[in-house]
Amino acid sequence: MDARLNYRTSRTAKKVMGHFMALGKVLKESALPAETQELVALRVSQINGCAVCVDMHAKEAAAAGESALRMNMVAVWREATVFTEAERAALALAEQGTRIADGADGVSDEVWANAAKHFDEEQLTSLVISVSFMNTVNRLNVITQQPAGDYQVGQLH
């Protein structure tokens, strides 16, 4: 499968992607737990059907010590018993933040309050920006049909 656009050869894409990578680095170094970041990135990417990002975040999470069981259960996290209450709150916020068009009110007050119960303001800020960031990157990759499967751990960090 060939991508519709090559982000490595476009001057505009190189500039924009440089900023995206810098943002990704800031988020990776944020106060939001790394495990939560990867679980959220994986779930948002699953919802959006972004194979490149599912590939990347599954491999990064595994390299960071995440279990195969937990990664496999992300898609069905509501019924899974392997996530903490904080992770469940983050996944709920990530899903509602990704599926804005599916709900008239966007992220519900209940989901927000539950996330705020588990994360301080700095972590919540990182969580919201991470969800938004992943949705943007997912769309860039899905629209241009970026192929997946070749990602190497640490390749973009």
mmCIF file of C-alpha atoms in Angstrom:
data_model
loop_
_atom_site.group_PDB
_atom_site.id
_atom_site.type_symbol
_atom_site.label_atom_id
_atom_site.label_comp_id
_atom_site.label_asym_id
_atom_site.label_seq_id
_atom_site.Cartn_x
_atom_site.Cartn_y
_atom_site.Cartn_z
ATOM 1 C CA MET A 1 0.000 0.000 0.000
ATOM 2 C CA ASP A 2 1.329 3.416 -0.956
ATOM 3 C CA ALA A 3 0.443 6.601 0.893
ATOM 4 C CA ARG A 4 -1.406 9.298 -1.016
ATOM 5 C CA LEU A 5 1.090 11.887 0.228
ATOM 6 C CA ASN A 6 4.677 11.542 1.345
ATOM 7 C CA TYR A 7 5.104 13.722 4.411
ATOM 8 C CA ARG A 8 8.898 13.381 4.187
ATOM 9 C CA THR A 9 9.179 15.030 0.771
ATOM 10 C CA SER A 10 6.729 17.913 1.141
ATOM 11 C CA ARG A 11 8.249 21.179 2.430
ATOM 12 C CA THR A 12 4.988 22.121 4.098
ATOM 13 C CA ALA A 13 4.535 18.707 5.696
ATOM 14 C CA LYS A 14 8.135 18.710 6.993
ATOM 15 C CA LYS A 15 7.567 22.042 8.723
ATOM 16 C CA VAL A 16 4.200 21.088 10.163
ATOM 17 C CA MET A 17 5.331 17.624 11.241
ATOM 18 C CA GLY A 18 8.334 19.146 12.975
ATOM 19 C CA HIS A 19 5.931 21.146 15.134
ATOM 20 C CA PHE A 20 3.787 18.064 15.697
ATOM 21 C CA MET A 21 6.804 16.055 16.850
ATOM 22 C CA ALA A 22 7.760 18.880 19.241
ATOM 23 C CA LEU A 23 4.212 18.874 20.643
ATOM 24 C CA GLY A 24 4.344 15.109 21.004
ATOM 25 C CA LYS A 25 7.588 15.415 22.963
ATOM 26 C CA VAL A 26 6.071 18.007 25.314
ATOM 27 C CA LEU A 27 3.091 15.720 25.933
ATOM 28 C CA LYS A 28 5.331 12.682 26.480
ATOM 29 C CA GLU A 29 7.209 14.648 29.172
ATOM 30 C CA SER A 30 4.008 15.915 30.811
ATOM 31 C CA ALA A 31 2.657 15.006 34.243
ATOM 32 C CA LEU A 32 0.113 12.589 32.755
ATOM 33 C CA PRO A 33 1.309 9.032 33.493
ATOM 34 C CA ALA A 34 3.032 7.439 30.497
ATOM 35 C CA GLU A 35 0.828 4.331 30.736
ATOM 36 C CA THR A 36 -2.287 6.485 30.536
ATOM 37 C CA GLN A 37 -0.887 8.419 27.584
ATOM 38 C CA GLU A 38 -0.280 5.251 25.583
ATOM 39 C CA LEU A 39 -3.640 3.687 26.469
ATOM 40 C CA VAL A 40 -5.458 6.873 25.442
ATOM 41 C CA ALA A 41 -3.456 7.198 22.207
ATOM 42 C CA LEU A 42 -4.181 3.569 21.388
ATOM 43 C CA ARG A 43 -7.919 3.887 22.060
ATOM 44 C CA VAL A 44 -8.344 7.130 20.105
ATOM 45 C CA SER A 45 -6.447 5.580 17.196
ATOM 46 C CA GLN A 46 -8.621 2.449 17.309
ATOM 47 C CA ILE A 47 -11.794 4.548 17.182
ATOM 48 C CA ASN A 48 -10.479 6.556 14.238
ATOM 49 C CA GLY A 49 -9.176 3.511 12.386
ATOM 50 C CA CYS A 50 -5.622 4.865 12.213
ATOM 51 C CA ALA A 51 -3.476 1.818 11.594
ATOM 52 C CA VAL A 52 -0.204 3.788 11.728
ATOM 53 C CA CYS A 53 -0.965 5.118 15.195
ATOM 54 C CA VAL A 54 -2.317 1.794 16.492
ATOM 55 C CA ASP A 55 0.932 0.189 15.305
ATOM 56 C CA MET A 56 3.067 2.908 16.892
ATOM 57 C CA HIS A 57 1.319 3.124 20.247
ATOM 58 C CA ALA A 58 0.971 -0.631 20.695
ATOM 59 C CA LYS A 59 4.707 -1.037 20.102
ATOM 60 C CA GLU A 60 5.647 1.930 22.311
ATOM 61 C CA ALA A 61 3.392 0.670 25.099
ATOM 62 C CA ALA A 62 4.851 -2.844 24.876
ATOM 63 C CA ALA A 63 8.393 -1.471 24.947
ATOM 64 C CA ALA A 64 7.483 0.531 28.060
ATOM 65 C CA GLY A 65 6.367 -2.693 29.752
ATOM 66 C CA GLU A 66 2.633 -2.620 29.086
ATOM 67 C CA SER A 67 1.129 -6.105 29.035
ATOM 68 C CA ALA A 68 -0.365 -7.644 25.916
ATOM 69 C CA LEU A 69 -3.529 -8.341 27.907
ATOM 70 C CA ARG A 70 -4.111 -4.679 28.781
ATOM 71 C CA MET A 71 -3.364 -3.508 25.241
ATOM 72 C CA ASN A 72 -5.773 -6.078 23.820
ATOM 73 C CA MET A 73 -8.443 -5.020 26.304
ATOM 74 C CA VAL A 74 -8.296 -1.305 25.460
ATOM 75 C CA ALA A 75 -10.957 -1.739 22.777
ATOM 76 C CA VAL A 76 -13.333 -3.203 25.378
ATOM 77 C CA TRP A 77 -12.142 -1.299 28.434
ATOM 78 C CA ARG A 78 -15.637 -0.872 29.927
ATOM 79 C CA GLU A 79 -15.971 -4.602 30.504
ATOM 80 C CA ALA A 80 -12.303 -5.190 31.364
ATOM 81 C CA THR A 81 -11.111 -5.416 34.947
ATOM 82 C CA VAL A 82 -7.440 -4.711 34.169
ATOM 83 C CA PHE A 83 -7.590 -0.906 34.234
ATOM 84 C CA THR A 84 -7.409 1.447 37.202
ATOM 85 C CA GLU A 85 -10.257 3.843 37.924
ATOM 86 C CA ALA A 86 -8.041 6.709 36.726
ATOM 87 C CA GLU A 87 -7.293 4.916 33.442
ATOM 88 C CA ARG A 88 -10.992 4.201 32.972
ATOM 89 C CA ALA A 89 -11.769 7.899 33.540
ATOM 90 C CA ALA A 90 -9.126 8.880 30.971
ATOM 91 C CA LEU A 91 -10.437 6.366 28.433
ATOM 92 C CA ALA A 92 -14.009 7.628 28.892
ATOM 93 C CA LEU A 93 -12.903 11.221 28.338
ATOM 94 C CA ALA A 94 -10.827 10.160 25.331
ATOM 95 C CA GLU A 95 -13.775 8.345 23.761
ATOM 96 C CA GLN A 96 -16.237 11.187 24.262
ATOM 97 C CA GLY A 97 -13.620 13.707 23.101
ATOM 98 C CA THR A 98 -13.057 11.653 19.960
ATOM 99 C CA ARG A 99 -16.716 10.959 19.233
ATOM 100 C CA ILE A 100 -17.904 14.551 19.551
ATOM 101 C CA ALA A 101 -20.269 14.234 16.612
ATOM 102 C CA ASP A 102 -21.970 11.243 18.249
ATOM 103 C CA GLY A 103 -23.113 13.231 21.280
ATOM 104 C CA ALA A 104 -24.940 16.525 21.312
ATOM 105 C CA ASP A 105 -23.034 17.736 24.368
ATOM 106 C CA GLY A 106 -19.498 16.595 23.531
ATOM 107 C CA VAL A 107 -17.825 15.491 26.757
ATOM 108 C CA SER A 108 -20.469 15.114 29.445
ATOM 109 C CA ASP A 109 -20.202 16.799 32.835
ATOM 110 C CA GLU A 110 -20.196 13.344 34.443
ATOM 111 C CA VAL A 111 -17.215 12.132 32.404
ATOM 112 C CA TRP A 112 -15.367 15.396 33.000
ATOM 113 C CA ALA A 113 -16.010 15.304 36.760
ATOM 114 C CA ASN A 114 -14.807 11.718 36.959
ATOM 115 C CA ALA A 115 -11.590 12.583 35.118
ATOM 116 C CA ALA A 116 -11.103 15.636 37.347
ATOM 117 C CA LYS A 117 -11.449 13.363 40.391
ATOM 118 C CA HIS A 118 -8.433 11.312 39.251
ATOM 119 C CA PHE A 119 -6.186 13.902 37.591
ATOM 120 C CA ASP A 120 -4.996 17.332 38.688
ATOM 121 C CA GLU A 121 -5.381 20.355 36.410
ATOM 122 C CA GLU A 122 -1.969 19.916 34.779
ATOM 123 C CA GLN A 123 -2.667 16.251 34.034
ATOM 124 C CA LEU A 124 -6.161 17.068 32.750
ATOM 125 C CA THR A 125 -4.674 19.689 30.460
ATOM 126 C CA SER A 126 -2.236 17.120 29.097
ATOM 127 C CA LEU A 127 -5.033 14.590 28.693
ATOM 128 C CA VAL A 128 -7.253 16.983 26.736
ATOM 129 C CA ILE A 129 -4.386 18.111 24.504
ATOM 130 C CA SER A 130 -3.312 14.473 23.986
ATOM 131 C CA VAL A 131 -6.803 13.455 22.869
ATOM 132 C CA SER A 132 -7.001 16.431 20.501
ATOM 133 C CA PHE A 133 -3.483 15.800 19.206
ATOM 134 C CA MET A 134 -4.166 12.123 18.521
ATOM 135 C CA ASN A 135 -7.373 12.956 16.689
ATOM 136 C CA THR A 136 -5.478 15.380 14.450
ATOM 137 C CA VAL A 137 -2.644 12.962 13.711
ATOM 138 C CA ASN A 138 -5.121 10.138 13.101
ATOM 139 C CA ARG A 139 -6.950 12.229 10.538
ATOM 140 C CA LEU A 140 -3.739 13.182 8.736
ATOM 141 C CA ASN A 141 -2.800 9.506 8.466
ATOM 142 C CA VAL A 142 -6.234 8.142 7.578
ATOM 143 C CA ILE A 143 -6.932 10.765 4.893
ATOM 144 C CA THR A 144 -3.608 10.064 3.195
ATOM 145 C CA GLN A 145 -3.734 6.283 3.771
ATOM 146 C CA GLN A 146 -0.362 6.039 5.488
ATOM 147 C CA PRO A 147 0.681 2.360 5.570
ATOM 148 C CA ALA A 148 1.255 0.659 8.909
ATOM 149 C CA GLY A 149 3.314 -2.145 10.331
ATOM 150 C CA ASP A 150 6.876 -0.896 9.911
ATOM 151 C CA TYR A 151 7.099 1.388 12.939
ATOM 152 C CA GLN A 152 10.171 0.872 15.124
ATOM 153 C CA VAL A 153 10.068 1.790 18.824
ATOM 154 C CA GLY A 154 11.493 5.266 19.386
ATOM 155 C CA GLN A 155 11.400 6.122 15.694
ATOM 156 C CA LEU A 156 9.552 9.390 16.195
ATOM 157 C CA HIS A 157 10.892 10.408 19.605
#
